[in-house]
Amino acid sequence: MARKIIIDTDPGQDDAVAILTALASPELELLGLSVVAGNVPLPLTTANALRVADLAGRPDLPVHAGCDRPLLEDLHTSEVVHGDSGLDGSELPPPSRAATPGHAVDWLVATLAAAPERSVTLCPIAPQTNLALAIRRAPEILRAVDRIVMMGGSAFYGGNASPAAEFNIFVDPHAAAIVFGAGVPITMIGLDCTHKALMPRWWLDDLVALGTAVGRTVAGMMDFNERYDRWRYGSEAGPLHDPCVIAYLLAPDLFGGKDCHVAIETGSPLTRGMTVVDWWGKTGLPANAHVVTEVDSDRLFRLLHERLARYG
Ligand code: BDR
Ligand code: CA
């Protein structure tokens, strides 16, 4: 039976690749997308999620617009990485439809309330505002959650939104604190892992060579997306963040990490949004997350290519 998942997202080029990969994978049943403000403001992330669903040939996929700002902080966006549209480099047409009626938080609460125990995996690949609000409003929905597998945080790598914090946690640290404190098993795929998932040239070239709309779109988007990272980090290639979440669901043996206690810094302006990972068990606090730091990059990109090549 396919694993039921919900992706909470702020597309974003790498979010788009994660969604396309999930929709090409019969092992996963994507119940829908809950969309949040993050990489760009909510009207754009919502339109982008719809554009990606169109590209995947899934105009039926539930796409719910959610929170347009973090719980307490002002919204911090990332056009410098993703371009003004959030999907620069893609040349996708405007969406064929409006978002599915109903706020994403209402949809999350209703969907999880109706689901059997431990039957849904939540996949936040964006600031965690929608999830945190849903948990706050109806904590009993957590009984339906099998695991939360997220892209966010950093153990040893430092930050990409500030010296201390990864973007998704930096944007809404209070939301992340609620999610990490929810008592649900968490897999945290942060920058330690994703900065080892550097997009090889052959991957982009082979996507173009597919001659399909998906191949061209993903290659064009990621080519745009990695420019900033190559400049910032001085690496030959840019990291591919969000698709690691979907790849983890498909092939967890590609990844390595450790169970740790993770706390979120919400007070200090200097280290706001830092994921304080107790890698060495110094606090004695019980582990609340499996912190992923390793990935077999070669097998990861072969897997992603194989999935994206399924689109005609
Ligand atoms: C995360 O931030 C966003 O820019 C990406 O989409 C990814 O979810 C990486 O830090
Ligand atoms: Ca994202």
PDB file of C-alpha atoms and ligand atoms in Angstrom:
ATOM      1  CA  MET A   1       0.000   0.000   0.000  1.00  0.00           C
ATOM      2  CA  ALA A   2       1.297   3.454  -0.892  1.00  0.00           C
ATOM      3  CA  ARG A   3       2.464   5.643   1.975  1.00  0.00           C
ATOM      4  CA  LYS A   4       0.142   8.630   2.429  1.00  0.00           C
ATOM      5  CA  ILE A   5       1.980  11.942   2.547  1.00  0.00           C
ATOM      6  CA  ILE A   6       1.209  15.661   2.734  1.00  0.00           C
ATOM      7  CA  ILE A   7       3.801  18.140   1.476  1.00  0.00           C
ATOM      8  CA  ASP A   8       3.826  21.548   3.158  1.00  0.00           C
ATOM      9  CA  THR A   9       5.623  23.785   0.712  1.00  0.00           C
ATOM     10  CA  ASP A  10       6.721  27.247  -0.521  1.00  0.00           C
ATOM     11  CA  PRO A  11       7.709  26.677  -4.189  1.00  0.00           C
ATOM     12  CA  GLY A  12      10.642  27.437  -4.804  1.00  0.00           C
ATOM     13  CA  GLN A  13      12.460  25.499  -7.527  1.00  0.00           C
ATOM     14  CA  ASP A  14      13.635  22.701  -5.231  1.00  0.00           C
ATOM     15  CA  ASP A  15      10.147  22.385  -3.759  1.00  0.00           C
ATOM     16  CA  ALA A  16       8.885  21.904  -7.319  1.00  0.00           C
ATOM     17  CA  VAL A  17      11.329  19.055  -7.916  1.00  0.00           C
ATOM     18  CA  ALA A  18      10.258  17.428  -4.647  1.00  0.00           C
ATOM     19  CA  ILE A  19       6.577  17.612  -5.654  1.00  0.00           C
ATOM     20  CA  LEU A  20       7.260  16.255  -9.152  1.00  0.00           C
ATOM     21  CA  THR A  21       9.300  13.386  -7.706  1.00  0.00           C
ATOM     22  CA  ALA A  22       6.569  12.487  -5.234  1.00  0.00           C
ATOM     23  CA  LEU A  23       3.896  12.523  -7.938  1.00  0.00           C
ATOM     24  CA  ALA A  24       6.017  10.185 -10.092  1.00  0.00           C
ATOM     25  CA  SER A  25       6.412   7.642  -7.273  1.00  0.00           C
ATOM     26  CA  PRO A  26       3.701   4.993  -6.827  1.00  0.00           C
ATOM     27  CA  GLU A  27       5.129   4.131  -3.395  1.00  0.00           C
ATOM     28  CA  LEU A  28       3.711   7.492  -2.243  1.00  0.00           C
ATOM     29  CA  GLU A  29       0.159   8.795  -2.255  1.00  0.00           C
ATOM     30  CA  LEU A  30       0.305  12.585  -2.144  1.00  0.00           C
ATOM     31  CA  LEU A  31      -2.921  13.676  -0.438  1.00  0.00           C
ATOM     32  CA  GLY A  32      -2.298  17.297  -1.351  1.00  0.00           C
ATOM     33  CA  LEU A  33      -0.168  20.365  -0.869  1.00  0.00           C
ATOM     34  CA  SER A  34      -0.493  22.877   1.939  1.00  0.00           C
ATOM     35  CA  VAL A  35       1.180  26.068   0.830  1.00  0.00           C
ATOM     36  CA  VAL A  36       2.844  28.712   2.981  1.00  0.00           C
ATOM     37  CA  ALA A  37       4.725  31.963   2.507  1.00  0.00           C
ATOM     38  CA  GLY A  38       8.485  31.495   2.478  1.00  0.00           C
ATOM     39  CA  ASN A  39      10.769  31.689  -0.516  1.00  0.00           C
ATOM     40  CA  VAL A  40       8.362  34.271  -1.978  1.00  0.00           C
ATOM     41  CA  PRO A  41       5.026  35.681  -0.685  1.00  0.00           C
ATOM     42  CA  LEU A  42       1.963  33.434  -0.443  1.00  0.00           C
ATOM     43  CA  PRO A  43       0.171  34.495  -3.668  1.00  0.00           C
ATOM     44  CA  LEU A  44       3.283  33.441  -5.597  1.00  0.00           C
ATOM     45  CA  THR A  45       3.991  30.203  -3.701  1.00  0.00           C
ATOM     46  CA  THR A  46       0.343  29.227  -4.194  1.00  0.00           C
ATOM     47  CA  ALA A  47       0.393  30.002  -7.919  1.00  0.00           C
ATOM     48  CA  ASN A  48       3.675  28.107  -8.222  1.00  0.00           C
ATOM     49  CA  ALA A  49       2.291  25.025  -6.484  1.00  0.00           C
ATOM     50  CA  LEU A  50      -0.622  25.063  -8.933  1.00  0.00           C
ATOM     51  CA  ARG A  51       1.738  25.517 -11.895  1.00  0.00           C
ATOM     52  CA  VAL A  52       3.763  22.504 -10.769  1.00  0.00           C
ATOM     53  CA  ALA A  53       0.615  20.394 -10.370  1.00  0.00           C
ATOM     54  CA  ASP A  54      -0.342  21.400 -13.930  1.00  0.00           C
ATOM     55  CA  LEU A  55       3.110  20.422 -15.199  1.00  0.00           C
ATOM     56  CA  ALA A  56       2.709  17.028 -13.532  1.00  0.00           C
ATOM     57  CA  GLY A  57      -0.654  16.555 -15.271  1.00  0.00           C
ATOM     58  CA  ARG A  58      -2.469  16.687 -11.906  1.00  0.00           C
ATOM     59  CA  PRO A  59      -5.010  19.532 -12.065  1.00  0.00           C
ATOM     60  CA  ASP A  60      -7.036  17.480  -9.559  1.00  0.00           C
ATOM     61  CA  LEU A  61      -4.405  17.624  -6.798  1.00  0.00           C
ATOM     62  CA  PRO A  62      -5.660  19.511  -3.706  1.00  0.00           C
ATOM     63  CA  VAL A  63      -3.569  22.684  -3.328  1.00  0.00           C
ATOM     64  CA  HIS A  64      -4.558  24.748  -0.289  1.00  0.00           C
ATOM     65  CA  ALA A  65      -3.184  28.215   0.418  1.00  0.00           C
ATOM     66  CA  GLY A  66      -2.234  28.680   4.051  1.00  0.00           C
ATOM     67  CA  CYS A  67      -0.439  31.225   6.210  1.00  0.00           C
ATOM     68  CA  ASP A  68       0.866  34.371   4.586  1.00  0.00           C
ATOM     69  CA  ARG A  69       3.306  35.184   7.404  1.00  0.00           C
ATOM     70  CA  PRO A  70       5.119  33.527  10.303  1.00  0.00           C
ATOM     71  CA  LEU A  71       3.473  33.170  13.721  1.00  0.00           C
ATOM     72  CA  LEU A  72       5.284  36.113  15.322  1.00  0.00           C
ATOM     73  CA  GLU A  73       8.026  37.373  13.032  1.00  0.00           C
ATOM     74  CA  ASP A  74       7.802  39.487   9.902  1.00  0.00           C
ATOM     75  CA  LEU A  75       8.039  37.451   6.693  1.00  0.00           C
ATOM     76  CA  HIS A  76      11.556  37.018   5.334  1.00  0.00           C
ATOM     77  CA  THR A  77      11.687  35.876   1.688  1.00  0.00           C
ATOM     78  CA  SER A  78      14.489  34.601  -0.554  1.00  0.00           C
ATOM     79  CA  GLU A  79      14.164  36.121  -4.040  1.00  0.00           C
ATOM     80  CA  VAL A  80      17.947  36.345  -4.157  1.00  0.00           C
ATOM     81  CA  VAL A  81      18.040  32.541  -4.518  1.00  0.00           C
ATOM     82  CA  HIS A  82      14.724  31.786  -6.226  1.00  0.00           C
ATOM     83  CA  GLY A  83      14.127  34.899  -8.363  1.00  0.00           C
ATOM     84  CA  ASP A  84      11.147  37.259  -8.152  1.00  0.00           C
ATOM     85  CA  SER A  85       8.626  34.576  -9.153  1.00  0.00           C
ATOM     86  CA  GLY A  86      10.078  31.844  -6.946  1.00  0.00           C
ATOM     87  CA  LEU A  87      10.315  29.595 -10.007  1.00  0.00           C
ATOM     88  CA  ASP A  88      12.630  31.680 -12.170  1.00  0.00           C
ATOM     89  CA  GLY A  89      14.232  29.652 -14.950  1.00  0.00           C
ATOM     90  CA  SER A  90      11.107  27.536 -15.462  1.00  0.00           C
ATOM     91  CA  GLU A  91       9.019  29.334 -18.123  1.00  0.00           C
ATOM     92  CA  LEU A  92       5.866  27.653 -16.798  1.00  0.00           C
ATOM     93  CA  PRO A  93       2.528  29.188 -17.859  1.00  0.00           C
ATOM     94  CA  PRO A  94       0.167  30.720 -15.279  1.00  0.00           C
ATOM     95  CA  PRO A  95      -1.902  28.172 -13.338  1.00  0.00           C
ATOM     96  CA  SER A  96      -4.984  26.669 -14.981  1.00  0.00           C
ATOM     97  CA  ARG A  97      -7.081  27.076 -11.827  1.00  0.00           C
ATOM     98  CA  ALA A  98      -7.412  28.811  -8.482  1.00  0.00           C
ATOM     99  CA  ALA A  99      -6.326  27.192  -5.235  1.00  0.00           C
ATOM    100  CA  THR A 100      -8.613  24.574  -3.715  1.00  0.00           C
ATOM    101  CA  PRO A 101     -11.164  26.318  -1.448  1.00  0.00           C
ATOM    102  CA  GLY A 102     -10.352  26.228   2.261  1.00  0.00           C
ATOM    103  CA  HIS A 103      -7.389  27.441   4.293  1.00  0.00           C
ATOM    104  CA  ALA A 104      -4.472  24.987   4.430  1.00  0.00           C
ATOM    105  CA  VAL A 105      -4.613  24.810   8.233  1.00  0.00           C
ATOM    106  CA  ASP A 106      -8.325  23.877   8.125  1.00  0.00           C
ATOM    107  CA  TRP A 107      -7.560  21.258   5.487  1.00  0.00           C
ATOM    108  CA  LEU A 108      -4.678  19.797   7.505  1.00  0.00           C
ATOM    109  CA  VAL A 109      -6.857  19.569  10.613  1.00  0.00           C
ATOM    110  CA  ALA A 110      -9.822  18.032   8.746  1.00  0.00           C
ATOM    111  CA  THR A 111      -7.664  15.569   6.773  1.00  0.00           C
ATOM    112  CA  LEU A 112      -5.701  14.356   9.775  1.00  0.00           C
ATOM    113  CA  ALA A 113      -8.779  14.222  12.018  1.00  0.00           C
ATOM    114  CA  ALA A 114     -10.391  11.823   9.535  1.00  0.00           C
ATOM    115  CA  ALA A 115      -7.271   9.666   9.036  1.00  0.00           C
ATOM    116  CA  PRO A 116      -6.529   6.408  10.859  1.00  0.00           C
ATOM    117  CA  GLU A 117      -3.882   6.305  13.570  1.00  0.00           C
ATOM    118  CA  ARG A 118      -0.284   6.836  12.357  1.00  0.00           C
ATOM    119  CA  SER A 119      -1.354   6.718   8.722  1.00  0.00           C
ATOM    120  CA  VAL A 120       0.049   9.993   7.306  1.00  0.00           C
ATOM    121  CA  THR A 121       3.622  11.242   6.905  1.00  0.00           C
ATOM    122  CA  LEU A 122       3.973  15.022   6.987  1.00  0.00           C
ATOM    123  CA  CYS A 123       6.674  16.494   4.765  1.00  0.00           C
ATOM    124  CA  PRO A 124       7.370  20.149   5.548  1.00  0.00           C
ATOM    125  CA  ILE A 125       9.845  21.614   3.059  1.00  0.00           C
ATOM    126  CA  ALA A 126       9.154  25.233   3.998  1.00  0.00           C
ATOM    127  CA  PRO A 127       8.689  27.402   7.096  1.00  0.00           C
ATOM    128  CA  GLN A 128       6.509  25.330   9.437  1.00  0.00           C
ATOM    129  CA  THR A 129       3.790  27.906  10.178  1.00  0.00           C
ATOM    130  CA  ASN A 130       0.890  25.861   8.757  1.00  0.00           C
ATOM    131  CA  LEU A 131       1.855  22.734  10.689  1.00  0.00           C
ATOM    132  CA  ALA A 132       2.401  24.600  13.927  1.00  0.00           C
ATOM    133  CA  LEU A 133      -0.986  26.297  13.730  1.00  0.00           C
ATOM    134  CA  ALA A 134      -2.715  23.015  12.938  1.00  0.00           C
ATOM    135  CA  ILE A 135      -1.002  21.358  15.921  1.00  0.00           C
ATOM    136  CA  ARG A 136      -1.925  24.262  18.194  1.00  0.00           C
ATOM    137  CA  ARG A 137      -5.540  24.290  17.049  1.00  0.00           C
ATOM    138  CA  ALA A 138      -6.156  20.565  17.236  1.00  0.00           C
ATOM    139  CA  PRO A 139      -3.334  18.681  18.972  1.00  0.00           C
ATOM    140  CA  GLU A 140      -5.351  15.464  18.747  1.00  0.00           C
ATOM    141  CA  ILE A 141      -4.613  15.311  14.997  1.00  0.00           C
ATOM    142  CA  LEU A 142      -1.088  14.165  15.859  1.00  0.00           C
ATOM    143  CA  ARG A 143      -2.406  10.662  16.463  1.00  0.00           C
ATOM    144  CA  ALA A 144      -2.805  10.342  12.693  1.00  0.00           C
ATOM    145  CA  VAL A 145       0.821  11.319  12.029  1.00  0.00           C
ATOM    146  CA  ASP A 146       3.259   8.491  11.487  1.00  0.00           C
ATOM    147  CA  ARG A 147       6.322  10.715  11.173  1.00  0.00           C
ATOM    148  CA  ILE A 148       7.383  14.192  10.137  1.00  0.00           C
ATOM    149  CA  VAL A 149      10.166  14.132   7.534  1.00  0.00           C
ATOM    150  CA  MET A 150      11.350  17.684   6.996  1.00  0.00           C
ATOM    151  CA  MET A 151      13.877  19.723   5.115  1.00  0.00           C
ATOM    152  CA  GLY A 152      15.223  22.204   7.606  1.00  0.00           C
ATOM    153  CA  GLY A 153      17.898  22.982  10.113  1.00  0.00           C
ATOM    154  CA  SER A 154      21.573  22.345  10.391  1.00  0.00           C
ATOM    155  CA  ALA A 155      23.725  20.435  12.877  1.00  0.00           C
ATOM    156  CA  PHE A 156      27.312  21.330  11.970  1.00  0.00           C
ATOM    157  CA  TYR A 157      27.060  23.230   8.682  1.00  0.00           C
ATOM    158  CA  GLY A 158      26.093  26.664   9.994  1.00  0.00           C
ATOM    159  CA  GLY A 159      23.256  28.591   8.393  1.00  0.00           C
ATOM    160  CA  ASN A 160      22.184  29.759   4.964  1.00  0.00           C
ATOM    161  CA  ALA A 161      19.749  32.486   6.120  1.00  0.00           C
ATOM    162  CA  SER A 162      21.983  33.742   8.924  1.00  0.00           C
ATOM    163  CA  PRO A 163      25.338  32.559  10.267  1.00  0.00           C
ATOM    164  CA  ALA A 164      23.437  30.248  12.626  1.00  0.00           C
ATOM    165  CA  ALA A 165      20.167  29.284  10.952  1.00  0.00           C
ATOM    166  CA  GLU A 166      18.828  27.425   7.941  1.00  0.00           C
ATOM    167  CA  PHE A 167      16.122  29.321   5.988  1.00  0.00           C
ATOM    168  CA  ASN A 168      13.010  27.255   6.795  1.00  0.00           C
ATOM    169  CA  ILE A 169      13.649  27.375  10.545  1.00  0.00           C
ATOM    170  CA  PHE A 170      14.949  30.953  10.493  1.00  0.00           C
ATOM    171  CA  VAL A 171      11.761  32.287   8.882  1.00  0.00           C
ATOM    172  CA  ASP A 172       9.476  30.895  11.593  1.00  0.00           C
ATOM    173  CA  PRO A 173      11.450  29.647  14.595  1.00  0.00           C
ATOM    174  CA  HIS A 174       8.395  29.692  16.861  1.00  0.00           C
ATOM    175  CA  ALA A 175       6.564  27.364  14.505  1.00  0.00           C
ATOM    176  CA  ALA A 176       9.558  25.010  14.371  1.00  0.00           C
ATOM    177  CA  ALA A 177       9.712  24.983  18.170  1.00  0.00           C
ATOM    178  CA  ILE A 178       6.088  23.805  18.253  1.00  0.00           C
ATOM    179  CA  VAL A 179       6.759  21.098  15.657  1.00  0.00           C
ATOM    180  CA  PHE A 180       9.922  19.807  17.367  1.00  0.00           C
ATOM    181  CA  GLY A 181       8.044  19.778  20.676  1.00  0.00           C
ATOM    182  CA  ALA A 182       5.029  17.900  19.323  1.00  0.00           C
ATOM    183  CA  GLY A 183       6.183  14.462  20.440  1.00  0.00           C
ATOM    184  CA  VAL A 184       5.910  12.929  16.969  1.00  0.00           C
ATOM    185  CA  PRO A 185       8.882  11.076  15.425  1.00  0.00           C
ATOM    186  CA  ILE A 186      10.844  13.543  13.282  1.00  0.00           C
ATOM    187  CA  THR A 187      13.462  13.096  10.593  1.00  0.00           C
ATOM    188  CA  MET A 188      15.419  16.325  10.138  1.00  0.00           C
ATOM    189  CA  ILE A 189      17.179  16.606   6.796  1.00  0.00           C
ATOM    190  CA  GLY A 190      19.227  19.755   7.083  1.00  0.00           C
ATOM    191  CA  LEU A 191      22.114  21.509   5.412  1.00  0.00           C
ATOM    192  CA  ASP A 192      24.695  18.933   6.587  1.00  0.00           C
ATOM    193  CA  CYS A 193      22.994  16.475   4.239  1.00  0.00           C
ATOM    194  CA  THR A 194      21.746  18.701   1.441  1.00  0.00           C
ATOM    195  CA  HIS A 195      25.103  20.399   0.938  1.00  0.00           C
ATOM    196  CA  LYS A 196      26.430  16.926   0.110  1.00  0.00           C
ATOM    197  CA  ALA A 197      23.656  16.579  -2.503  1.00  0.00           C
ATOM    198  CA  LEU A 198      25.376  18.820  -5.054  1.00  0.00           C
ATOM    199  CA  MET A 199      23.696  18.712  -8.464  1.00  0.00           C
ATOM    200  CA  PRO A 200      26.052  16.989 -10.906  1.00  0.00           C
ATOM    201  CA  ARG A 201      26.335  18.445 -14.415  1.00  0.00           C
ATOM    202  CA  TRP A 202      25.349  15.079 -15.925  1.00  0.00           C
ATOM    203  CA  TRP A 203      22.063  15.218 -14.013  1.00  0.00           C
ATOM    204  CA  LEU A 204      21.076  18.561 -15.513  1.00  0.00           C
ATOM    205  CA  ASP A 205      22.286  17.521 -18.996  1.00  0.00           C
ATOM    206  CA  ASP A 206      20.429  14.193 -18.852  1.00  0.00           C
ATOM    207  CA  LEU A 207      17.218  15.988 -17.829  1.00  0.00           C
ATOM    208  CA  VAL A 208      17.438  18.234 -20.888  1.00  0.00           C
ATOM    209  CA  ALA A 209      18.193  15.190 -23.040  1.00  0.00           C
ATOM    210  CA  LEU A 210      14.876  13.618 -21.978  1.00  0.00           C
ATOM    211  CA  GLY A 211      13.237  16.102 -24.350  1.00  0.00           C
ATOM    212  CA  THR A 212      10.184  16.422 -22.069  1.00  0.00           C
ATOM    213  CA  ALA A 213       8.538  19.464 -20.480  1.00  0.00           C
ATOM    214  CA  VAL A 214       9.430  18.162 -17.021  1.00  0.00           C
ATOM    215  CA  GLY A 215      13.064  17.513 -17.978  1.00  0.00           C
ATOM    216  CA  ARG A 216      13.487  20.952 -19.555  1.00  0.00           C
ATOM    217  CA  THR A 217      11.687  22.709 -16.715  1.00  0.00           C
ATOM    218  CA  VAL A 218      13.609  21.059 -13.906  1.00  0.00           C
ATOM    219  CA  ALA A 219      16.952  21.627 -15.631  1.00  0.00           C
ATOM    220  CA  GLY A 220      16.108  25.275 -16.370  1.00  0.00           C
ATOM    221  CA  MET A 221      14.897  25.974 -12.843  1.00  0.00           C
ATOM    222  CA  MET A 222      17.770  24.292 -11.084  1.00  0.00           C
ATOM    223  CA  ASP A 223      20.309  25.913 -13.371  1.00  0.00           C
ATOM    224  CA  PHE A 224      18.899  29.283 -12.293  1.00  0.00           C
ATOM    225  CA  ASN A 225      18.657  28.217  -8.644  1.00  0.00           C
ATOM    226  CA  GLU A 226      22.233  27.016  -8.291  1.00  0.00           C
ATOM    227  CA  ARG A 227      23.810  30.244  -9.556  1.00  0.00           C
ATOM    228  CA  TYR A 228      23.443  31.960  -6.205  1.00  0.00           C
ATOM    229  CA  ASP A 229      24.706  28.953  -4.251  1.00  0.00           C
ATOM    230  CA  ARG A 230      27.749  28.479  -6.469  1.00  0.00           C
ATOM    231  CA  TRP A 231      28.647  32.113  -5.864  1.00  0.00           C
ATOM    232  CA  ARG A 232      27.901  32.069  -2.141  1.00  0.00           C
ATOM    233  CA  TYR A 233      29.583  28.796  -1.255  1.00  0.00           C
ATOM    234  CA  GLY A 234      32.280  28.724  -3.915  1.00  0.00           C
ATOM    235  CA  SER A 235      31.272  25.186  -4.856  1.00  0.00           C
ATOM    236  CA  GLU A 236      31.206  23.760  -8.367  1.00  0.00           C
ATOM    237  CA  ALA A 237      27.539  22.865  -8.028  1.00  0.00           C
ATOM    238  CA  GLY A 238      24.555  23.914  -5.959  1.00  0.00           C
ATOM    239  CA  PRO A 239      22.827  21.827  -3.277  1.00  0.00           C
ATOM    240  CA  LEU A 240      19.444  20.229  -3.927  1.00  0.00           C
ATOM    241  CA  HIS A 241      17.486  20.563  -0.677  1.00  0.00           C
ATOM    242  CA  ASP A 242      13.808  19.620  -0.688  1.00  0.00           C
ATOM    243  CA  PRO A 243      13.846  16.529  -2.967  1.00  0.00           C
ATOM    244  CA  CYS A 244      16.024  14.823  -0.325  1.00  0.00           C
ATOM    245  CA  VAL A 245      12.842  14.475   1.769  1.00  0.00           C
ATOM    246  CA  ILE A 246      11.070  12.515  -0.942  1.00  0.00           C
ATOM    247  CA  ALA A 247      14.178  10.463  -1.722  1.00  0.00           C
ATOM    248  CA  TYR A 248      14.428   9.618   1.987  1.00  0.00           C
ATOM    249  CA  LEU A 249      10.888   8.197   1.903  1.00  0.00           C
ATOM    250  CA  LEU A 250      11.711   6.156  -1.194  1.00  0.00           C
ATOM    251  CA  ALA A 251      15.179   4.953  -0.207  1.00  0.00           C
ATOM    252  CA  PRO A 252      16.160   5.681   3.401  1.00  0.00           C
ATOM    253  CA  ASP A 253      19.283   3.542   2.992  1.00  0.00           C
ATOM    254  CA  LEU A 254      20.795   6.350   0.883  1.00  0.00           C
ATOM    255  CA  PHE A 255      21.003   8.477   4.021  1.00  0.00           C
ATOM    256  CA  GLY A 256      22.813   8.346   7.342  1.00  0.00           C
ATOM    257  CA  GLY A 257      22.351  10.155  10.644  1.00  0.00           C
ATOM    258  CA  LYS A 258      21.775   9.853  14.347  1.00  0.00           C
ATOM    259  CA  ASP A 259      18.912  10.162  16.851  1.00  0.00           C
ATOM    260  CA  CYS A 260      19.413  13.368  18.857  1.00  0.00           C
ATOM    261  CA  HIS A 261      17.607  15.951  20.895  1.00  0.00           C
ATOM    262  CA  VAL A 262      17.023  19.110  18.844  1.00  0.00           C
ATOM    263  CA  ALA A 263      15.966  22.436  20.366  1.00  0.00           C
ATOM    264  CA  ILE A 264      15.083  25.588  18.449  1.00  0.00           C
ATOM    265  CA  GLU A 265      16.463  28.990  19.405  1.00  0.00           C
ATOM    266  CA  THR A 266      13.590  31.468  19.530  1.00  0.00           C
ATOM    267  CA  GLY A 267      14.950  34.110  21.901  1.00  0.00           C
ATOM    268  CA  SER A 268      18.333  35.320  20.737  1.00  0.00           C
ATOM    269  CA  PRO A 269      18.343  37.797  17.830  1.00  0.00           C
ATOM    270  CA  LEU A 270      21.867  36.597  17.053  1.00  0.00           C
ATOM    271  CA  THR A 271      21.061  32.896  16.663  1.00  0.00           C
ATOM    272  CA  ARG A 272      17.304  33.013  15.948  1.00  0.00           C
ATOM    273  CA  GLY A 273      16.163  29.799  14.283  1.00  0.00           C
ATOM    274  CA  MET A 274      19.279  27.822  15.112  1.00  0.00           C
ATOM    275  CA  THR A 275      18.666  24.085  15.473  1.00  0.00           C
ATOM    276  CA  VAL A 276      20.650  23.199  18.581  1.00  0.00           C
ATOM    277  CA  VAL A 277      21.471  19.546  17.955  1.00  0.00           C
ATOM    278  CA  ASP A 278      22.695  17.576  20.952  1.00  0.00           C
ATOM    279  CA  TRP A 279      24.840  15.273  18.819  1.00  0.00           C
ATOM    280  CA  TRP A 280      26.885  14.009  21.762  1.00  0.00           C
ATOM    281  CA  GLY A 281      24.031  13.589  24.240  1.00  0.00           C
ATOM    282  CA  LYS A 282      25.292  16.336  26.533  1.00  0.00           C
ATOM    283  CA  THR A 283      21.858  17.380  27.816  1.00  0.00           C
ATOM    284  CA  GLY A 284      20.572  13.949  28.707  1.00  0.00           C
ATOM    285  CA  LEU A 285      17.309  14.922  27.035  1.00  0.00           C
ATOM    286  CA  PRO A 286      15.579  12.177  25.035  1.00  0.00           C
ATOM    287  CA  ALA A 287      16.041  12.238  21.256  1.00  0.00           C
ATOM    288  CA  ASN A 288      13.175  13.959  19.429  1.00  0.00           C
ATOM    289  CA  ALA A 289      14.619  13.701  15.922  1.00  0.00           C
ATOM    290  CA  HIS A 290      16.652  11.550  13.598  1.00  0.00           C
ATOM    291  CA  VAL A 291      19.212  14.064  12.328  1.00  0.00           C
ATOM    292  CA  VAL A 292      20.387  13.194   8.818  1.00  0.00           C
ATOM    293  CA  THR A 293      23.904  14.323   7.937  1.00  0.00           C
ATOM    294  CA  GLU A 294      25.008  11.931   5.167  1.00  0.00           C
ATOM    295  CA  VAL A 295      23.771  11.034   1.696  1.00  0.00           C
ATOM    296  CA  ASP A 296      25.002   8.835  -1.141  1.00  0.00           C
ATOM    297  CA  SER A 297      24.807  11.633  -3.674  1.00  0.00           C
ATOM    298  CA  ASP A 298      25.449   9.514  -6.759  1.00  0.00           C
ATOM    299  CA  ARG A 299      22.583   7.136  -5.977  1.00  0.00           C
ATOM    300  CA  LEU A 300      20.359  10.053  -4.963  1.00  0.00           C
ATOM    301  CA  PHE A 301      20.643  11.769  -8.346  1.00  0.00           C
ATOM    302  CA  ARG A 302      20.209   8.478 -10.217  1.00  0.00           C
ATOM    303  CA  LEU A 303      17.007   7.869  -8.269  1.00  0.00           C
ATOM    304  CA  LEU A 304      15.708  11.390  -8.951  1.00  0.00           C
ATOM    305  CA  HIS A 305      16.517  11.084 -12.647  1.00  0.00           C
ATOM    306  CA  GLU A 306      14.760   7.748 -12.891  1.00  0.00           C
ATOM    307  CA  ARG A 307      11.615   9.242 -11.311  1.00  0.00           C
ATOM    308  CA  LEU A 308      11.587  12.462 -13.341  1.00  0.00           C
ATOM    309  CA  ALA A 309      12.115  10.451 -16.538  1.00  0.00           C
ATOM    310  CA  ARG A 310       8.711   8.820 -15.950  1.00  0.00           C
ATOM    311  CA  TYR A 311       6.953  11.962 -17.203  1.00  0.00           C
ATOM    312  CA  GLY A 312       6.160  11.784 -20.907  1.00  0.00           C
TER     313      GLY A 312
HETATM  314  C1  BDR B   1      15.302  25.569   2.110  1.00  0.00           C
HETATM  315  O1  BDR B   1      14.994  26.964   1.950  1.00  0.00           O
HETATM  316  C2  BDR B   1      14.382  27.192   0.704  1.00  0.00           C
HETATM  317  O2  BDR B   1      15.038  28.223   0.055  1.00  0.00           O
HETATM  318  C3  BDR B   1      14.429  25.895  -0.066  1.00  0.00           C
HETATM  319  O3  BDR B   1      13.243  25.733  -0.824  1.00  0.00           O
HETATM  320  C4  BDR B   1      14.570  24.847   1.008  1.00  0.00           C
HETATM  321  O4  BDR B   1      13.312  24.425   1.480  1.00  0.00           O
HETATM  322  C5  BDR B   1      16.800  25.390   2.105  1.00  0.00           C
HETATM  323  O5  BDR B   1      17.382  26.053   3.184  1.00  0.00           O
HETATM  324 CA    CA B   2      11.236  24.917   0.264  1.00  0.00          CA
END
